[in-house]
Coordinates of C-alpha atoms and ligand atoms in Angstrom, one line a residue:
X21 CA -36.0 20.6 2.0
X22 CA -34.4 23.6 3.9
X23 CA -31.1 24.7 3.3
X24 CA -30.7 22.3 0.1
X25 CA -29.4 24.0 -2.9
X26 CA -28.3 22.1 -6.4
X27 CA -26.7 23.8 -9.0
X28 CA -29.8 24.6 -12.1
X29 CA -29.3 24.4 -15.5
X30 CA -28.8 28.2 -15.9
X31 CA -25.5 28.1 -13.4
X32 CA -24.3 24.9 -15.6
X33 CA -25.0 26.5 -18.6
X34 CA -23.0 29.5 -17.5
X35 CA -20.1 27.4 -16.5
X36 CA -20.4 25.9 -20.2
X37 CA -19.9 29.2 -21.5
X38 CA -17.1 30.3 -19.1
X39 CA -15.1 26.8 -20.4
X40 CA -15.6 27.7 -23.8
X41 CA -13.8 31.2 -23.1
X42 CA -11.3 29.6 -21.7
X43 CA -10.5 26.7 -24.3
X44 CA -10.3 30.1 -26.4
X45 CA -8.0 31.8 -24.7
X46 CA -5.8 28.7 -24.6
X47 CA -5.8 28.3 -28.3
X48 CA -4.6 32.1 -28.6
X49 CA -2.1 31.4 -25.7
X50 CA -0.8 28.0 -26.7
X51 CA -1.3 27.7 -30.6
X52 CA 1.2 25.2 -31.7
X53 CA 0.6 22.6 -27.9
X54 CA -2.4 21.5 -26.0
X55 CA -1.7 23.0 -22.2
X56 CA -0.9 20.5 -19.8
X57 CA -2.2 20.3 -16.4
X58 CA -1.0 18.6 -13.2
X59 CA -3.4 17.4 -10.7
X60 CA -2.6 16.2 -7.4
X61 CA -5.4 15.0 -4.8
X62 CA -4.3 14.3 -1.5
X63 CA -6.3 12.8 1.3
X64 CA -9.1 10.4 1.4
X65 CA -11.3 8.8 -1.7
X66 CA -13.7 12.0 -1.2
X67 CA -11.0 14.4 -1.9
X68 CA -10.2 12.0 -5.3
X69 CA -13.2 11.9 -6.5
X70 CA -13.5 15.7 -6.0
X71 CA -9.9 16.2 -8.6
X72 CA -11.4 13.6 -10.6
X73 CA -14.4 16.6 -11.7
X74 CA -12.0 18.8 -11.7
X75 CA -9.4 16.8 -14.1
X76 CA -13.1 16.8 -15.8
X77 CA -13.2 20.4 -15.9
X78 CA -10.0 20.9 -17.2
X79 CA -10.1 18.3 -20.3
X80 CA -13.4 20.4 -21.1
X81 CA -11.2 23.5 -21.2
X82 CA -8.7 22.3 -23.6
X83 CA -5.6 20.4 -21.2
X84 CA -3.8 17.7 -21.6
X85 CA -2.2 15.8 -18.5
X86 CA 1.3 15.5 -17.3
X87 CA 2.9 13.6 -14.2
X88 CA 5.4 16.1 -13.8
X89 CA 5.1 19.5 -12.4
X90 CA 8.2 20.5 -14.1
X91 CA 5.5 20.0 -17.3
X92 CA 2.8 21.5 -16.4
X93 CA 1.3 24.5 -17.1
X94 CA -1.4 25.2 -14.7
X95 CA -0.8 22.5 -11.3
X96 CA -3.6 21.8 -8.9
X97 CA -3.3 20.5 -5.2
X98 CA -6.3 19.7 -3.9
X99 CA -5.1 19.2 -0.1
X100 CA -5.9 17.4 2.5
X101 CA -6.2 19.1 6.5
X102 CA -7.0 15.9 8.6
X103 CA -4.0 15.5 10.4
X104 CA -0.9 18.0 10.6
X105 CA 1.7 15.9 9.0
X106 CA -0.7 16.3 5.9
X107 CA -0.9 19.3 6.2
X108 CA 3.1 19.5 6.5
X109 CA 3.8 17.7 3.5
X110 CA 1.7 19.8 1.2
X111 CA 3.3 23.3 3.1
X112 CA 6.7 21.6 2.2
X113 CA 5.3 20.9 -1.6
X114 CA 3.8 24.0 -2.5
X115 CA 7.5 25.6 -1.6
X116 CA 9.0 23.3 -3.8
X117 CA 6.4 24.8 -6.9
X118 CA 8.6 28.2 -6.9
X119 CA 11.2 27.2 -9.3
X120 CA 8.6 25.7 -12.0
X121 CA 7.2 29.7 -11.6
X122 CA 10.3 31.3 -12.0
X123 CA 11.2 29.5 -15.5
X124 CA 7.6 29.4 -16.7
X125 CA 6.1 32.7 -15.4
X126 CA 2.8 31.5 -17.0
X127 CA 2.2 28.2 -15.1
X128 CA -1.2 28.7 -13.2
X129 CA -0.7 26.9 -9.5
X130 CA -3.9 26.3 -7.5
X131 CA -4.9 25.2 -4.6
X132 CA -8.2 23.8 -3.4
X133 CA -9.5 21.2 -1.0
X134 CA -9.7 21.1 2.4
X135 CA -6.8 22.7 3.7
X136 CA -7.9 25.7 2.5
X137 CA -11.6 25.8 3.1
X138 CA -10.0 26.9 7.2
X139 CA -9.1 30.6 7.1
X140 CA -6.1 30.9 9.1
X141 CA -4.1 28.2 6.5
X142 CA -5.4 30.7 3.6
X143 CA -4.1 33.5 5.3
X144 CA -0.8 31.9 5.1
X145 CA -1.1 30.8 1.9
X146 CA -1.5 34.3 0.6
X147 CA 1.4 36.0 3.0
X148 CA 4.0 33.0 2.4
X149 CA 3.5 31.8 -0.9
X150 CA 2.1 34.6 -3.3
X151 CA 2.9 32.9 -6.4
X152 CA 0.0 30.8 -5.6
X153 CA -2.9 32.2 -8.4
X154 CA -6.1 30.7 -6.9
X155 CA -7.3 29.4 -3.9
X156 CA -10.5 27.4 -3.5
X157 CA -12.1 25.9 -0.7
X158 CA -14.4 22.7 -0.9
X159 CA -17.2 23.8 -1.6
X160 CA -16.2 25.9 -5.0
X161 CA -14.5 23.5 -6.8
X162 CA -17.3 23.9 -9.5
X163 CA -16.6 27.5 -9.7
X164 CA -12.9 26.4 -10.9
X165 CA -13.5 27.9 -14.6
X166 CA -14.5 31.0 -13.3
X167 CA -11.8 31.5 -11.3
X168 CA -9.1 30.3 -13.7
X169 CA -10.8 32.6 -16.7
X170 CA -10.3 35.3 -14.3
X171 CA -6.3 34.1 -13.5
X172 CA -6.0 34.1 -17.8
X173 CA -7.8 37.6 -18.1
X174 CA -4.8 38.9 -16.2
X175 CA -6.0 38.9 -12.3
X176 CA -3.5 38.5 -9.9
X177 CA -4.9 36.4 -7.6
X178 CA -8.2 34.6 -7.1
X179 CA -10.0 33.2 -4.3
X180 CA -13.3 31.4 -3.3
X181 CA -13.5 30.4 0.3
X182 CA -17.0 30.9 1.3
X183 CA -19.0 28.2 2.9
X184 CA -21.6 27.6 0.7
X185 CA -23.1 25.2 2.9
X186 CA -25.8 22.3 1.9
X187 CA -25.0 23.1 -1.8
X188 CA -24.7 20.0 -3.9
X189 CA -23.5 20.3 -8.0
X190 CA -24.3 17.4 -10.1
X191 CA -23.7 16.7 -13.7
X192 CA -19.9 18.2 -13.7
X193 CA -17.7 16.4 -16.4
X194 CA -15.9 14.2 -14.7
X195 CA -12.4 12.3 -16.1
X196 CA -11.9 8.9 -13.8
X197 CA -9.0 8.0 -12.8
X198 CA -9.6 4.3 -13.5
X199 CA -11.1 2.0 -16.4
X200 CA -12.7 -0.3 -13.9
X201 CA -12.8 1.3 -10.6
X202 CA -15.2 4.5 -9.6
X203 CA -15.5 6.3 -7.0
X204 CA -19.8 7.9 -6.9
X205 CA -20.2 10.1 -4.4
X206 CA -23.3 9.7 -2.4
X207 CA -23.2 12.4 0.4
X208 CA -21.5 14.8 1.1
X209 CA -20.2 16.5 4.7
X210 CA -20.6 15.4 8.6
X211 CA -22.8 16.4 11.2
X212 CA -21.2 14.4 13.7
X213 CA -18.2 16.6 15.4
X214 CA -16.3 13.8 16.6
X215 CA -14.1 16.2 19.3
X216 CA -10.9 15.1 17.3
X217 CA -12.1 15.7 13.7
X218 CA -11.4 18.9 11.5
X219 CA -13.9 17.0 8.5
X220 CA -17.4 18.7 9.4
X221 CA -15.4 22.3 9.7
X222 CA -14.1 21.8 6.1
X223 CA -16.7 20.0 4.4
X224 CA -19.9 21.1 6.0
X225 CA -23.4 19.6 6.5
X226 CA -24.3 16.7 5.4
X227 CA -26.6 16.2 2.4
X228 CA -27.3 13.8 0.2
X229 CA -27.7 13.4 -3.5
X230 CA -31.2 12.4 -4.8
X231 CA -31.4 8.6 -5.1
X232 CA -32.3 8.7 -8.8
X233 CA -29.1 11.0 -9.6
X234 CA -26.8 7.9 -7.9
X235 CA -28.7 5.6 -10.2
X236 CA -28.2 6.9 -13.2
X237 CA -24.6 7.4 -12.3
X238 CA -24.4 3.3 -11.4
X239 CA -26.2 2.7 -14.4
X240 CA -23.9 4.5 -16.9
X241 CA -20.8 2.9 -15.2
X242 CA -22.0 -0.6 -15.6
X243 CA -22.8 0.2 -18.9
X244 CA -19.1 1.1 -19.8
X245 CA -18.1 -1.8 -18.0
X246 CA -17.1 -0.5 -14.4
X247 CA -16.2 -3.7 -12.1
X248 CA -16.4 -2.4 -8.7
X249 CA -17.9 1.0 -7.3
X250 CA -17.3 2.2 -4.1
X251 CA -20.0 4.6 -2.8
X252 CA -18.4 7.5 -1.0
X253 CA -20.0 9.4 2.0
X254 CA -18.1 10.5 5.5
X255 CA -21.1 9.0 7.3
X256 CA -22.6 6.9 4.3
X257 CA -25.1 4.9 6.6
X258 CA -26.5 8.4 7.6
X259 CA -27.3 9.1 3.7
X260 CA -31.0 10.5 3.0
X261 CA -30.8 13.2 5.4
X262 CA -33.6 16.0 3.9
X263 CA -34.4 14.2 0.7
X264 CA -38.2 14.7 -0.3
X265 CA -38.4 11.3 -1.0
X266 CA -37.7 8.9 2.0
X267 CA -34.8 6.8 1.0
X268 CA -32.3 5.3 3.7
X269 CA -29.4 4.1 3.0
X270 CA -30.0 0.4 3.4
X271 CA -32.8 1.1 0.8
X272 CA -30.7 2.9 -1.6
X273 CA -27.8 -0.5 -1.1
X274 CA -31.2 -2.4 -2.5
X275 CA -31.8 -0.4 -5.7
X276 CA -28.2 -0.2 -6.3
X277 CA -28.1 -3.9 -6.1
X278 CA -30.6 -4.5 -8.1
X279 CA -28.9 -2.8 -11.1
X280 CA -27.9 -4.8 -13.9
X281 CA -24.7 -5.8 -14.9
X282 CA -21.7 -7.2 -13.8
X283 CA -19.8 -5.1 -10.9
X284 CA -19.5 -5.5 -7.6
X285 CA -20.0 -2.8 -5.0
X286 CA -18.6 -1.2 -1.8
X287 CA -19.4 1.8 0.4
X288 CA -17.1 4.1 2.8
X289 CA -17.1 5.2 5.9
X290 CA -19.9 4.0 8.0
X291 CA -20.6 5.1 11.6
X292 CA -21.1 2.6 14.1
X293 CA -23.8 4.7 15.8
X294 CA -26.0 4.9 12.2
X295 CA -24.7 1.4 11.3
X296 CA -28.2 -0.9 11.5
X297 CA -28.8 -4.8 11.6
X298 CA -31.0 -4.3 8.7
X299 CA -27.8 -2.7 6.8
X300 CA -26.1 -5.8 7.3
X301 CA -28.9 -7.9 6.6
X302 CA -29.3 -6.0 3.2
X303 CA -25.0 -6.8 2.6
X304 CA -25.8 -10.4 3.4
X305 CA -28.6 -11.2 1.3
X306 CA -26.9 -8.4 -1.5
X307 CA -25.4 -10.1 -5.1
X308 CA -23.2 -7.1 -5.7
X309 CA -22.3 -5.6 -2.4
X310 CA -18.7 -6.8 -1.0
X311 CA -18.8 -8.5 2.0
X312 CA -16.3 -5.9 3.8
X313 CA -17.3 -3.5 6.5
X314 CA -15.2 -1.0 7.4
X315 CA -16.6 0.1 10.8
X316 CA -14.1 2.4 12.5
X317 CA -14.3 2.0 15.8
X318 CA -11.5 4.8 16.9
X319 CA -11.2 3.7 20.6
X320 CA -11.6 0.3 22.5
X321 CA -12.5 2.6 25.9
X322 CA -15.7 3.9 26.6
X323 CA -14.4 6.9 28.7
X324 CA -12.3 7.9 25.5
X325 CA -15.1 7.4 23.2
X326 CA -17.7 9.7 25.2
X327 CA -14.2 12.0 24.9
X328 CA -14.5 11.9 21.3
X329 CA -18.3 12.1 20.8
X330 CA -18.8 9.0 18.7
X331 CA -22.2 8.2 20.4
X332 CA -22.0 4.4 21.3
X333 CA -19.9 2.3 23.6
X334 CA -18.2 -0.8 23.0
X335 CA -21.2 -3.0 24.0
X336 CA -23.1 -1.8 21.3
X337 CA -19.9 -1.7 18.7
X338 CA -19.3 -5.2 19.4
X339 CA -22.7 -6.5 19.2
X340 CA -22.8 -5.4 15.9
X341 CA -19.7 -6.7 14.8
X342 CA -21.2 -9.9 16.3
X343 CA -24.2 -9.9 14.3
X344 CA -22.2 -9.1 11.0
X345 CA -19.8 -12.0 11.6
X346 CA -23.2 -14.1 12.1
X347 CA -25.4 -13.4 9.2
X348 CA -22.1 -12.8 6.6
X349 CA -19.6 -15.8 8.0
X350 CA -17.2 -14.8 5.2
X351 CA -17.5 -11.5 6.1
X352 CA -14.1 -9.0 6.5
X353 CA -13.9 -6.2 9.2
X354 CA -11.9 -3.0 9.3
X355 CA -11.6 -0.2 11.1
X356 CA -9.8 3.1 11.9
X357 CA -7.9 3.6 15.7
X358 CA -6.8 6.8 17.2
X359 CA -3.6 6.2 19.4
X360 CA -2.7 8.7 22.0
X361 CA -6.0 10.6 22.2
X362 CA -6.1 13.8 24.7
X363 CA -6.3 12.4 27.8
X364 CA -6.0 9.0 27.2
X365 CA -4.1 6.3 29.7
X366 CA -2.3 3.5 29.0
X367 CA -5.0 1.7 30.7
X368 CA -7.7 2.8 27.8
X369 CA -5.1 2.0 25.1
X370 CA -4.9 -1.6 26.5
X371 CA -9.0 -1.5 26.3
X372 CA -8.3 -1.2 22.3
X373 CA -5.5 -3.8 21.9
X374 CA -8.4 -5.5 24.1
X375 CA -11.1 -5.0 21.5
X376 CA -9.0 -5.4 18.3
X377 CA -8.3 -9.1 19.5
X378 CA -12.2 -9.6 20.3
X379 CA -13.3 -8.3 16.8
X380 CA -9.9 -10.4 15.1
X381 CA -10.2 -7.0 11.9
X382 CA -8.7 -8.4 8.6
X383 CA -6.9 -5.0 8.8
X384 CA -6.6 -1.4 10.3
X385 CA -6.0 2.0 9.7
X386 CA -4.1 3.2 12.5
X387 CA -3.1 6.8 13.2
X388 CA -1.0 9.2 15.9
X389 CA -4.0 11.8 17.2
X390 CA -3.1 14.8 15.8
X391 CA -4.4 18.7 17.2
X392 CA -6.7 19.8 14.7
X393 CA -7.5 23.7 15.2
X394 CA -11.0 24.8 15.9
X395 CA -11.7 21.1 17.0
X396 CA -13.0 20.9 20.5
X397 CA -10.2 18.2 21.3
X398 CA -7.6 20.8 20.4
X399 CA -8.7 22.4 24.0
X400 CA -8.4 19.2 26.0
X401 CA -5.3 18.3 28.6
X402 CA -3.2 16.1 26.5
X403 CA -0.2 15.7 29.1
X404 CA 1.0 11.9 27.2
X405 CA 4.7 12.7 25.8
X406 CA 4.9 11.7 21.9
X407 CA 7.1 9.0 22.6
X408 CA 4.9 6.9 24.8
X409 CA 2.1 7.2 22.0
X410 CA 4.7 6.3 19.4
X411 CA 5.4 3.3 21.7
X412 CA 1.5 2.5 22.0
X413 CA 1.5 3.0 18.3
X414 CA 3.9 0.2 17.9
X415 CA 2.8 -2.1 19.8
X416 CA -0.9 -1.8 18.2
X417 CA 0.6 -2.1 15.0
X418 CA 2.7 -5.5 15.9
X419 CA -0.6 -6.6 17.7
X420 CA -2.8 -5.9 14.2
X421 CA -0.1 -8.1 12.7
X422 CA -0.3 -11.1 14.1
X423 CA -4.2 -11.0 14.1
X424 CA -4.0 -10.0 10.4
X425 CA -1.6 -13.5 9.6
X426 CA -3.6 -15.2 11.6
X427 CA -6.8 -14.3 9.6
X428 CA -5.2 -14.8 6.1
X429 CA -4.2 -18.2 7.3
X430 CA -7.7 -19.6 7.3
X431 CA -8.0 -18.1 4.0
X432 CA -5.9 -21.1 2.7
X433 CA -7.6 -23.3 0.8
X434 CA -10.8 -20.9 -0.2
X435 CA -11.0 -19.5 -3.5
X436 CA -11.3 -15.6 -3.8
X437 CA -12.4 -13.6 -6.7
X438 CA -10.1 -10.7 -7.4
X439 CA -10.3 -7.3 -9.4
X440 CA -6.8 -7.2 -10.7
X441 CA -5.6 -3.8 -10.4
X442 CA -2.0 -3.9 -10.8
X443 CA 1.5 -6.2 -10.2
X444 CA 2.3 -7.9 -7.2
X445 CA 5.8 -7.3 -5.2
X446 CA 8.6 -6.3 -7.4
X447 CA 10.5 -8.9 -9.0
X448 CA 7.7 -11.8 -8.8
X449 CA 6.1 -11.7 -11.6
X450 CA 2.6 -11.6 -10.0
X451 CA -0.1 -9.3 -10.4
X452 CA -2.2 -8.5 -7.9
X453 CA -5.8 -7.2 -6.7
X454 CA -8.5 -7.1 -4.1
X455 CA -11.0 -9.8 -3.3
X456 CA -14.4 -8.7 -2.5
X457 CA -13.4 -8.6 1.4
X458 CA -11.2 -6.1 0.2
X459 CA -8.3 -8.6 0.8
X460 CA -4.6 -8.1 -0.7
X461 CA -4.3 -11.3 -3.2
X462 CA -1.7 -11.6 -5.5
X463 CA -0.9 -14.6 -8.1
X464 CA 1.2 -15.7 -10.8
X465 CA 0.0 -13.7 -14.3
X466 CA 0.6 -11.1 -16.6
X467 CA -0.8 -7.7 -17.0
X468 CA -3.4 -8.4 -19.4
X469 CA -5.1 -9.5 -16.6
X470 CA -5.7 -5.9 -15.3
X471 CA -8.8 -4.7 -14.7
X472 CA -10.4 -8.0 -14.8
X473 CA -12.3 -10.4 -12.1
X474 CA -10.6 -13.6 -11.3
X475 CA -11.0 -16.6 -9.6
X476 CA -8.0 -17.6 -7.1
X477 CA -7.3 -20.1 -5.0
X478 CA -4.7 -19.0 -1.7
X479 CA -2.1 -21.4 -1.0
X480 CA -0.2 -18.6 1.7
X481 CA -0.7 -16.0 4.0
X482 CA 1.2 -13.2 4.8
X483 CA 0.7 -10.3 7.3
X484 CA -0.6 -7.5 4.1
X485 CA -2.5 -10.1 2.2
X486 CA -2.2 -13.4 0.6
X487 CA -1.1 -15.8 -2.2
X488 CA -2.6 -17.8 -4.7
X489 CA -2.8 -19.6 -8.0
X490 CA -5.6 -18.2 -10.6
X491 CA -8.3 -20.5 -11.7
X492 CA -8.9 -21.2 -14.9
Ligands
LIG20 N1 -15.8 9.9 8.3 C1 -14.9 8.8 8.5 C2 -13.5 9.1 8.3 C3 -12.9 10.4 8.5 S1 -11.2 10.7 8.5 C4 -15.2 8.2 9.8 O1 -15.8 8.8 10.7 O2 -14.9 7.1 10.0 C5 -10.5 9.2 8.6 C6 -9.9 8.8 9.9 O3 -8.9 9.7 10.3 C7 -10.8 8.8 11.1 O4 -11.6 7.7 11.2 C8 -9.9 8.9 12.2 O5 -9.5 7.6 12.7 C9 -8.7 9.6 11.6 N2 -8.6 11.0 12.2 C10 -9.5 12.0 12.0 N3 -9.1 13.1 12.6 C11 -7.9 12.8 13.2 C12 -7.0 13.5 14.1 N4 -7.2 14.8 14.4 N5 -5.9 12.8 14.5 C13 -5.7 11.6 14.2 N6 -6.5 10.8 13.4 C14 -7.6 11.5 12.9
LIG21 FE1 -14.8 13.1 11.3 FE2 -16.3 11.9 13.0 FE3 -17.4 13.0 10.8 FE4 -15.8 10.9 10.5 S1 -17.8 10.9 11.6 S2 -15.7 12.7 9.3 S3 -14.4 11.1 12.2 S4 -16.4 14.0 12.5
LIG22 FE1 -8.7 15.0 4.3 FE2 -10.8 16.4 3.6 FE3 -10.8 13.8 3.2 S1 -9.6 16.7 5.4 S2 -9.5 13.0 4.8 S3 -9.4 15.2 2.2 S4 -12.5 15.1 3.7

């Protein structure tokens, strides 16, 4: 297994002993109230599921949890670097943290994640905003209680960068965000370099936990009563990469399905180039796995996808999509789309509105192509003014629209079961959820139903999702 490294018991058993000197030095520091800590994870499920161990880490150590900085006596933003405006909102709210320092000259502020794991955004950390005490890149978050022992032993400031690349750290605490709703991890990084994409730079190789690792973990959740787990990966179809034992991921969507209990399952992000007949195959004869794909497809021109290195054409995209819409008829497609690529015409952009009304996708993620530095796209010609993308943008989203009404209509009439997760639209009195398709529903009920499957049948479509009354 070259270049695989997991954590041993000795390095866990270390961090043990590091968390215990901490809880102790937060007794002496804080005798009469538990610390608080405020923990802010921006980004995509990978990043949450990251502050999720370290929320983990820090209920080991003795915090408590606020929603407000102003509270807080050590704050966390694990950031996000995968497109600028991200990247500009976290800027704007690690300026804002400079007041909470000056009254409280003890509140700890880190920051970790991706933005930080590229050099030239911690070098500005460090020369514009030295009240920040620790820095952490990706692939250190499990060195956290190190670093923060070393912040309450009186050092200034502490960083850990490094690329520690292929290491994988299991058995963390972790403290979920959700009762019914986990997030597990199954890989971790990209080898893909899609030219536009800052992920493999910031999270590294990919690897892949051991299969009986994930088990245990889907096991344990189902056992607490979990509903729905979605299986995390940035290329999750490519999962078993180096393992010793041979496990794809279509075989490791078997044994997960074949735990017992009572939860359904999904998986993000799959790559169209790894995505297999047999994986759908699996989904279709599957008890517990949704039947949602989210396939993003980024472009509907083949010129622009060779641009961006994604390693199929369209052909082969919509074949796919063809088969899944074959052998799962109730099946529901998603997919992420690029606007305004470097290079790109309004003649490929119409090649994607093209595509989007062939595959008819319950819903998209859309974004503005934004220069990510380092990338190989940041060097390409991109001589298309901001407006005209922003008018593309537009139009793609109106288009989506109209194919996503037209899609909920035929849901009329069906009955959809629902993991309610929260209320509906303000002042209706309805709560609301996702169906296994990963469908918007909301009905008439009250919050007890939270957390909770339920049958309903839709009596209206709307654009974001649809309506319905709950069977009883
Ligand atoms: N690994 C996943 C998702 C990674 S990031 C995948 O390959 O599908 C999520 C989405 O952000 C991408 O699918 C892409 O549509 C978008 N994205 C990534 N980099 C971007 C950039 N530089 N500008 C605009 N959108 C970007
Ligand atoms: Fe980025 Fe492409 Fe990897 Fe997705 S597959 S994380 S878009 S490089
Ligand atoms: Fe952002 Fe890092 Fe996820 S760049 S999208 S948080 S992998």
């Amino acid at each position: 297994m070259s270049g695989r490294i997991e954590l041993n018991r000795k390095d866990l058993a270390e961090q043990e002993k590091c968390m215990e000197a901490v809880r102790k030095i937060l007794l002496d520091r804080y005798p009469n109230r538990q610390p608080l800590a405020f923990v802010h994870s921006y980004g995509c499920q990978q990043n949450v599921s990251d502050g999720e161990k370290l929320c983990g880490m820090l209920a080991e150590m003795g915090y408590g949890f606020t929603n407000q900085e102003s509270q807080a006596d050590c704050i966390l933003f694990n950031t996000c670097a995968v497109r600028e405006n991200a990247e500009f909102r976290i800027f704007g709210n690690v300026g804002n943290l400079k007041r909470y320092k000056r009254v409280n000259p003890n509140l700890i502020i880190g920051l970790c994640g991706c933005m930080m794991q590229q050099e030239h955004v911690a070098k500005k950390i460090r020369e514009s905003y030295p009240y920040v005490d620790l820095i952490f890149g990706t692939h250190a978050s499990h060195l956290f209680p190190f670093m923060l022992k070393k912040r309450l032993e009186g050092q200034k400031h502490v960083e850990e960068i490094e690329n520690h690349n292929g290491l994988i750290v299991e058995d963390l605490p972790v403290l979920r965000d959700g009762a019914f709703k986990a997030w597990l991890p199954v890989m971790y990084g990209c080898d893909n370099f899609c030219t536009y994409c800052i992920v493999p730079y910031v999270r590294g190789r990919e690897r892949s936990r051991r299969p009986e690792k994930i088990l245990e973990e889907v096991e344990q959740l189902a056992k607490k009563g979990y509903k729905e787990i979605m299986l995390l990966g940035q290329n999750v179809n490519s999962y078993g990469k180096g393992l010793e034992e041979p496990v794809d991921f279509t075989e490791l969507l078997r044994r997960i399905d074949d735990v017992e209990g009572d939860f359904r399952v999904r998986f993000m992000t799959s790559h169209p180039k790894d995505c297999t007949r047999e994986m759908i195959d699996t989904i279709a004869q599957s008890q517990k796995l949704c039947h949602h794909i989210h396939l993003p497809v980024q472009s509907g021109s083949n010129r622009i996808l060779r641009q961006m290195n994604r390693c199929y054409d369209t052909k082969q995209y919509l074949d796919l999509i063809a088969y899944a819409k074959e052998k799962i008829p109730d099946v529901t497609l998603s997919s992420d789309i690029i606007v305004g690529f470097p290079g790109e015409t309004y003649e490929d952009f119409c090649r994607t509105l093209d595509l989007i009304r062939q595959v008819e996708y319950d819903f998209l993620f859309t974004f503005i192509y934004s220069k990510r530095v380092g990338t190989k796209a940041a060097q390409m010609e991109d001589p298309v003014p901001a407006q005209e993308k922003s008018k593309w943008f537009r139009a793609l989203l109106e288009e989506q629209s109209t194919i996503g009404q037209k899609r909920n209509e035929k849901r009329i009439g069906t009955v959809l079961q629902v993991l309610v997760d929260g209320s509906g639209k303000e002042g209706t009195g309805r709560v609301g959820g996702k169906s296994g398709g990963n469908i918007t529903v909301e009905f008439l009920g009250d919050a007890s139903l939270i957390g909770q499957l339920v049958n309903v049948k839709i009596t209206q479509a709307h654009n974001w999702g649809v309506i319905g009354e709950k069977l009883e």
